[in-house]
Amino acid sequence: INAEYMGTLSECLFFFDTLPSCEMHPYRKSSSRSSGRPSGRSLRQPPAIREDLVMKISGQNNVHTTAGAISQRIRSGESILSMDAAGPNSVNQAIKSMFVAREFLVDDGLDIYCTPDFVSPGDDSGLSTAIRTTVEARPALPPREARGVVIKVSQNSQPKAVAGAIAHNIRQRCQCAVTCAGAMAVNNAVKSIILARRYLNGDDVDIMFQPSFPSSEENIIHLVLHCQ
């Protein structure tokens, strides 16, 4: 375990009893293990989305309206779409919209899986980077009980340290989820997942997430991680 995230592992991990489906698929280890830092290799790239079809999310977006737009586009045949969000409030609204879209698609037998990355915001927001989340629709899997590790992220968490903790647990083939509450914490959590994707490049594994709100913790978002 790298020293840069040893503190994160000791301070913010605990075991959970139940979460929505959190299946960790087997992956092939490379002959040279990554040290936990980006290897310089290219991440898995989903099919390119035309820029005019990318959904732009702001901090003022109505969650249910955005979720309705996501689910409608999926029902109309778009199995992959992208959402751009710049800044904590926008990212928070985007994540909530993805969760509500999952609920809207239950009767269609569909679910969504989310892969985040950094992009240029391409607007006058004043921010140097935005987060683009590629949303992929797949047949829904039956829910099942899962056990694993939850990484608690706060507004003060360092994304690089959290990313190291995520990468460590994925390498140990642990089922893993990130939990956060509040726009700043959600933003840090998504950034951590992006960085963890880079840390895992040398392991021939990539990760995506599904947002979930445990019924007993309405203000807490769980980002359940899946390997691919």
mmCIF file of C-alpha atoms in Angstrom:
data_model
loop_
_atom_site.group_PDB
_atom_site.id
_atom_site.type_symbol
_atom_site.label_atom_id
_atom_site.label_comp_id
_atom_site.label_asym_id
_atom_site.label_seq_id
_atom_site.Cartn_x
_atom_site.Cartn_y
_atom_site.Cartn_z
ATOM 1 C CA ILE A 1 0.000 0.000 0.000
ATOM 2 C CA ASN A 2 1.434 3.338 -0.988
ATOM 3 C CA ALA A 3 2.138 5.736 1.863
ATOM 4 C CA GLU A 4 0.153 8.446 0.068
ATOM 5 C CA TYR A 5 -3.127 6.762 0.922
ATOM 6 C CA MET A 6 -2.334 4.733 4.018
ATOM 7 C CA GLY A 7 -4.136 7.339 6.112
ATOM 8 C CA THR A 8 -7.265 7.028 4.010
ATOM 9 C CA LEU A 9 -7.386 3.268 4.492
ATOM 10 C CA SER A 10 -6.991 3.496 8.245
ATOM 11 C CA GLU A 11 -9.394 6.385 8.753
ATOM 12 C CA CYS A 12 -12.261 6.001 6.322
ATOM 13 C CA LEU A 13 -12.966 2.330 5.601
ATOM 14 C CA PHE A 14 -15.558 0.163 7.239
ATOM 15 C CA PHE A 15 -17.404 -2.973 6.202
ATOM 16 C CA PHE A 16 -20.993 -2.813 5.029
ATOM 17 C CA ASP A 17 -23.596 -5.564 5.221
ATOM 18 C CA THR A 18 -25.854 -4.803 2.269
ATOM 19 C CA LEU A 19 -25.679 -2.703 -0.867
ATOM 20 C CA PRO A 20 -27.384 -2.976 -4.258
ATOM 21 C CA SER A 21 -25.797 -5.328 -6.780
ATOM 22 C CA CYS A 22 -22.029 -4.819 -6.606
ATOM 23 C CA GLU A 23 -20.626 -7.648 -8.691
ATOM 24 C CA MET A 24 -16.883 -7.506 -9.186
ATOM 25 C CA HIS A 25 -16.000 -9.181 -12.468
ATOM 26 C CA PRO A 26 -12.726 -11.134 -12.727
ATOM 27 C CA TYR A 27 -9.933 -9.326 -14.468
ATOM 28 C CA ARG A 28 -6.565 -10.242 -15.883
ATOM 29 C CA LYS A 29 -3.569 -8.941 -13.995
ATOM 30 C CA SER A 30 -0.748 -7.575 -16.096
ATOM 31 C CA SER A 31 2.784 -8.919 -15.751
ATOM 32 C CA SER A 32 3.973 -5.584 -14.326
ATOM 33 C CA ARG A 33 1.924 -4.323 -11.441
ATOM 34 C CA SER A 34 1.165 -0.635 -11.241
ATOM 35 C CA SER A 35 2.551 1.262 -8.284
ATOM 36 C CA GLY A 36 -0.753 3.060 -7.800
ATOM 37 C CA ARG A 37 0.045 5.980 -10.065
ATOM 38 C CA PRO A 38 -1.056 6.547 -13.668
ATOM 39 C CA SER A 39 0.777 4.254 -16.080
ATOM 40 C CA GLY A 40 0.354 6.453 -19.137
ATOM 41 C CA ARG A 41 -1.691 3.823 -20.947
ATOM 42 C CA SER A 42 -5.017 4.781 -22.501
ATOM 43 C CA LEU A 43 -8.198 4.168 -20.539
ATOM 44 C CA ARG A 44 -11.030 2.227 -22.114
ATOM 45 C CA GLN A 45 -12.822 4.714 -24.339
ATOM 46 C CA PRO A 46 -16.567 4.362 -24.875
ATOM 47 C CA PRO A 47 -17.929 5.143 -28.350
ATOM 48 C CA ALA A 48 -17.588 8.825 -29.239
ATOM 49 C CA ILE A 49 -20.687 10.936 -28.632
ATOM 50 C CA ARG A 50 -21.420 13.881 -30.900
ATOM 51 C CA GLU A 51 -20.816 17.097 -28.981
ATOM 52 C CA ASP A 52 -24.305 18.398 -29.804
ATOM 53 C CA LEU A 53 -25.772 15.312 -28.119
ATOM 54 C CA VAL A 54 -23.833 15.724 -24.856
ATOM 55 C CA MET A 55 -26.144 16.796 -22.032
ATOM 56 C CA LYS A 56 -24.874 19.882 -20.191
ATOM 57 C CA ILE A 57 -25.756 19.810 -16.490
ATOM 58 C CA SER A 58 -25.770 22.875 -14.253
ATOM 59 C CA GLY A 59 -26.300 23.305 -10.546
ATOM 60 C CA GLN A 60 -29.818 24.568 -11.290
ATOM 61 C CA ASN A 61 -30.954 21.542 -13.308
ATOM 62 C CA ASN A 62 -34.110 19.882 -12.042
ATOM 63 C CA VAL A 63 -33.114 16.340 -11.101
ATOM 64 C CA HIS A 64 -36.354 14.671 -12.183
ATOM 65 C CA THR A 65 -36.495 16.574 -15.474
ATOM 66 C CA THR A 66 -32.919 15.587 -16.283
ATOM 67 C CA ALA A 67 -33.571 11.987 -15.250
ATOM 68 C CA GLY A 68 -36.627 11.942 -17.512
ATOM 69 C CA ALA A 69 -34.508 13.150 -20.424
ATOM 70 C CA ILE A 70 -31.905 10.454 -19.759
ATOM 71 C CA SER A 71 -34.461 7.649 -19.564
ATOM 72 C CA GLN A 72 -36.344 8.900 -22.632
ATOM 73 C CA ARG A 73 -33.195 8.932 -24.739
ATOM 74 C CA ILE A 74 -32.349 5.409 -23.577
ATOM 75 C CA ARG A 75 -35.868 4.181 -24.381
ATOM 76 C CA SER A 76 -35.586 5.748 -27.837
ATOM 77 C CA GLY A 77 -32.589 3.566 -28.602
ATOM 78 C CA GLU A 78 -29.544 5.484 -27.313
ATOM 79 C CA SER A 79 -27.685 2.860 -25.284
ATOM 80 C CA ILE A 80 -24.845 5.295 -24.576
ATOM 81 C CA LEU A 81 -25.010 9.003 -23.773
ATOM 82 C CA SER A 82 -22.786 11.558 -22.074
ATOM 83 C CA MET A 83 -23.307 14.254 -19.471
ATOM 84 C CA ASP A 84 -20.966 17.183 -18.759
ATOM 85 C CA ALA A 85 -20.895 18.886 -15.369
ATOM 86 C CA ALA A 86 -18.503 21.622 -14.228
ATOM 87 C CA GLY A 87 -18.226 22.353 -10.523
ATOM 88 C CA PRO A 88 -19.488 20.582 -7.368
ATOM 89 C CA ASN A 89 -23.138 21.657 -7.607
ATOM 90 C CA SER A 90 -23.398 20.554 -11.233
ATOM 91 C CA VAL A 91 -21.715 17.208 -10.551
ATOM 92 C CA ASN A 92 -24.015 16.636 -7.578
ATOM 93 C CA GLN A 93 -27.115 17.284 -9.704
ATOM 94 C CA ALA A 94 -25.797 14.987 -12.424
ATOM 95 C CA ILE A 95 -25.244 12.107 -9.987
ATOM 96 C CA LYS A 96 -28.707 12.532 -8.466
ATOM 97 C CA SER A 97 -30.220 12.588 -11.968
ATOM 98 C CA MET A 98 -28.479 9.318 -12.823
ATOM 99 C CA PHE A 99 -29.914 7.686 -9.725
ATOM 100 C CA VAL A 100 -33.460 8.851 -10.509
ATOM 101 C CA ALA A 101 -33.027 7.685 -14.118
ATOM 102 C CA ARG A 102 -32.205 4.219 -12.776
ATOM 103 C CA GLU A 103 -35.525 4.265 -10.934
ATOM 104 C CA PHE A 104 -37.376 5.421 -14.057
ATOM 105 C CA LEU A 105 -35.922 2.520 -16.084
ATOM 106 C CA VAL A 106 -36.808 -0.283 -13.660
ATOM 107 C CA ASP A 107 -40.024 -1.211 -15.494
ATOM 108 C CA ASP A 108 -38.090 -1.312 -18.770
ATOM 109 C CA GLY A 109 -35.748 -3.958 -17.396
ATOM 110 C CA LEU A 110 -32.796 -1.625 -17.889
ATOM 111 C CA ASP A 111 -30.092 -0.193 -15.675
ATOM 112 C CA ILE A 112 -27.302 2.312 -16.216
ATOM 113 C CA TYR A 113 -23.570 2.180 -15.568
ATOM 114 C CA CYS A 114 -21.490 5.356 -15.367
ATOM 115 C CA THR A 115 -17.885 5.988 -16.429
ATOM 116 C CA PRO A 116 -16.459 9.435 -15.535
ATOM 117 C CA ASP A 117 -13.506 11.301 -17.005
ATOM 118 C CA PHE A 118 -12.107 14.835 -17.132
ATOM 119 C CA VAL A 119 -12.792 17.104 -20.113
ATOM 120 C CA SER A 120 -12.423 20.788 -20.936
ATOM 121 C CA PRO A 121 -15.654 22.565 -19.898
ATOM 122 C CA GLY A 122 -15.869 24.408 -23.212
ATOM 123 C CA ASP A 123 -17.810 27.315 -21.707
ATOM 124 C CA ASP A 124 -17.312 30.483 -19.692
ATOM 125 C CA SER A 125 -17.605 28.766 -16.307
ATOM 126 C CA GLY A 126 -14.059 29.801 -15.441
ATOM 127 C CA LEU A 127 -13.169 26.204 -14.510
ATOM 128 C CA SER A 128 -10.203 24.471 -16.123
ATOM 129 C CA THR A 129 -11.831 21.028 -16.202
ATOM 130 C CA ALA A 130 -15.292 19.512 -16.185
ATOM 131 C CA ILE A 131 -16.428 15.944 -15.569
ATOM 132 C CA ARG A 132 -17.940 14.007 -18.437
ATOM 133 C CA THR A 133 -19.836 10.915 -17.377
ATOM 134 C CA THR A 134 -20.611 8.349 -20.044
ATOM 135 C CA VAL A 135 -23.874 6.601 -19.208
ATOM 136 C CA GLU A 136 -24.366 3.125 -20.658
ATOM 137 C CA ALA A 137 -27.698 1.291 -20.593
ATOM 138 C CA ARG A 138 -27.596 -2.454 -20.006
ATOM 139 C CA PRO A 139 -30.123 -5.124 -19.046
ATOM 140 C CA ALA A 140 -30.832 -4.893 -15.333
ATOM 141 C CA LEU A 141 -29.357 -7.558 -13.075
ATOM 142 C CA PRO A 142 -31.389 -8.984 -10.192
ATOM 143 C CA PRO A 143 -30.517 -7.264 -6.892
ATOM 144 C CA ARG A 144 -28.450 -9.298 -4.501
ATOM 145 C CA GLU A 145 -26.881 -8.941 -1.114
ATOM 146 C CA ALA A 146 -23.265 -7.838 -1.240
ATOM 147 C CA ARG A 147 -20.447 -7.507 1.218
ATOM 148 C CA GLY A 148 -17.355 -5.394 0.819
ATOM 149 C CA VAL A 149 -15.653 -2.129 1.666
ATOM 150 C CA VAL A 150 -17.151 1.343 1.747
ATOM 151 C CA ILE A 151 -14.849 4.336 1.382
ATOM 152 C CA LYS A 152 -16.257 7.429 3.084
ATOM 153 C CA VAL A 153 -15.520 10.674 1.236
ATOM 154 C CA SER A 154 -16.030 14.143 2.717
ATOM 155 C CA GLN A 155 -15.657 17.664 1.394
ATOM 156 C CA ASN A 156 -12.120 17.665 2.808
ATOM 157 C CA SER A 157 -11.015 14.359 1.309
ATOM 158 C CA GLN A 158 -8.057 14.367 -1.075
ATOM 159 C CA PRO A 159 -9.091 12.683 -4.360
ATOM 160 C CA LYS A 160 -5.600 11.249 -4.965
ATOM 161 C CA ALA A 161 -5.609 9.549 -1.563
ATOM 162 C CA VAL A 162 -9.133 8.194 -2.008
ATOM 163 C CA ALA A 163 -8.241 6.985 -5.515
ATOM 164 C CA GLY A 164 -5.309 5.071 -4.042
ATOM 165 C CA ALA A 165 -7.645 3.388 -1.547
ATOM 166 C CA ILE A 166 -10.072 2.457 -4.335
ATOM 167 C CA ALA A 167 -7.278 1.016 -6.477
ATOM 168 C CA HIS A 168 -5.899 -0.979 -3.545
ATOM 169 C CA ASN A 169 -9.257 -2.600 -2.825
ATOM 170 C CA ILE A 170 -9.940 -3.351 -6.494
ATOM 171 C CA ARG A 171 -6.551 -5.070 -6.737
ATOM 172 C CA GLN A 172 -7.503 -7.134 -3.689
ATOM 173 C CA ARG A 173 -10.726 -8.036 -5.545
ATOM 174 C CA CYS A 174 -12.827 -6.504 -2.819
ATOM 175 C CA GLN A 175 -16.333 -5.356 -3.544
ATOM 176 C CA CYS A 176 -16.146 -1.625 -3.115
ATOM 177 C CA ALA A 177 -18.367 1.460 -2.886
ATOM 178 C CA VAL A 178 -17.775 5.143 -2.234
ATOM 179 C CA THR A 179 -20.142 7.008 0.068
ATOM 180 C CA CYS A 180 -20.548 10.786 0.213
ATOM 181 C CA ALA A 181 -22.977 13.504 1.319
ATOM 182 C CA GLY A 182 -23.097 17.056 -0.022
ATOM 183 C CA ALA A 183 -21.986 18.600 -3.309
ATOM 184 C CA MET A 184 -18.308 18.992 -2.403
ATOM 185 C CA ALA A 185 -18.046 15.413 -1.167
ATOM 186 C CA VAL A 186 -19.825 14.049 -4.254
ATOM 187 C CA ASN A 187 -17.482 16.029 -6.493
ATOM 188 C CA ASN A 188 -14.459 14.657 -4.626
ATOM 189 C CA ALA A 189 -15.827 11.125 -4.892
ATOM 190 C CA VAL A 190 -16.270 11.304 -8.666
ATOM 191 C CA LYS A 191 -12.813 12.834 -9.106
ATOM 192 C CA SER A 192 -11.417 9.976 -7.010
ATOM 193 C CA ILE A 193 -13.014 7.395 -9.299
ATOM 194 C CA ILE A 194 -11.498 9.102 -12.358
ATOM 195 C CA LEU A 195 -8.046 9.027 -10.776
ATOM 196 C CA ALA A 196 -8.510 5.415 -9.656
ATOM 197 C CA ARG A 197 -9.212 4.482 -13.280
ATOM 198 C CA ARG A 198 -5.791 5.882 -14.147
ATOM 199 C CA TYR A 199 -4.094 4.127 -11.220
ATOM 200 C CA LEU A 200 -5.527 0.803 -12.446
ATOM 201 C CA ASN A 201 -4.348 1.172 -16.041
ATOM 202 C CA GLY A 202 -1.422 -1.186 -15.503
ATOM 203 C CA ASP A 203 -3.729 -3.861 -14.076
ATOM 204 C CA ASP A 204 -5.829 -4.226 -17.243
ATOM 205 C CA VAL A 205 -8.952 -3.241 -15.342
ATOM 206 C CA ASP A 206 -11.302 -0.295 -15.555
ATOM 207 C CA ILE A 207 -14.115 0.719 -13.212
ATOM 208 C CA MET A 208 -17.551 2.241 -13.539
ATOM 209 C CA PHE A 209 -20.171 3.088 -10.926
ATOM 210 C CA GLN A 210 -23.870 3.089 -10.180
ATOM 211 C CA PRO A 211 -25.349 5.741 -7.849
ATOM 212 C CA SER A 212 -27.586 4.531 -5.040
ATOM 213 C CA PHE A 213 -29.391 6.104 -2.087
ATOM 214 C CA PRO A 214 -29.738 3.574 0.770
ATOM 215 C CA SER A 215 -33.280 3.907 2.068
ATOM 216 C CA SER A 216 -32.102 4.403 5.641
ATOM 217 C CA GLU A 217 -29.668 7.188 4.683
ATOM 218 C CA GLU A 218 -31.564 9.554 2.378
ATOM 219 C CA ASN A 219 -28.865 12.235 2.308
ATOM 220 C CA ILE A 220 -25.988 9.862 1.630
ATOM 221 C CA ILE A 221 -25.075 8.779 -1.893
ATOM 222 C CA HIS A 222 -23.385 5.448 -2.527
ATOM 223 C CA LEU A 223 -21.396 5.075 -5.743
ATOM 224 C CA VAL A 224 -21.192 1.303 -6.139
ATOM 225 C CA LEU A 225 -18.136 0.310 -8.158
ATOM 226 C CA HIS A 226 -17.990 -2.372 -10.835
ATOM 227 C CA CYS A 227 -14.975 -3.735 -12.688
ATOM 228 C CA GLN A 228 -14.942 -4.084 -16.455
#
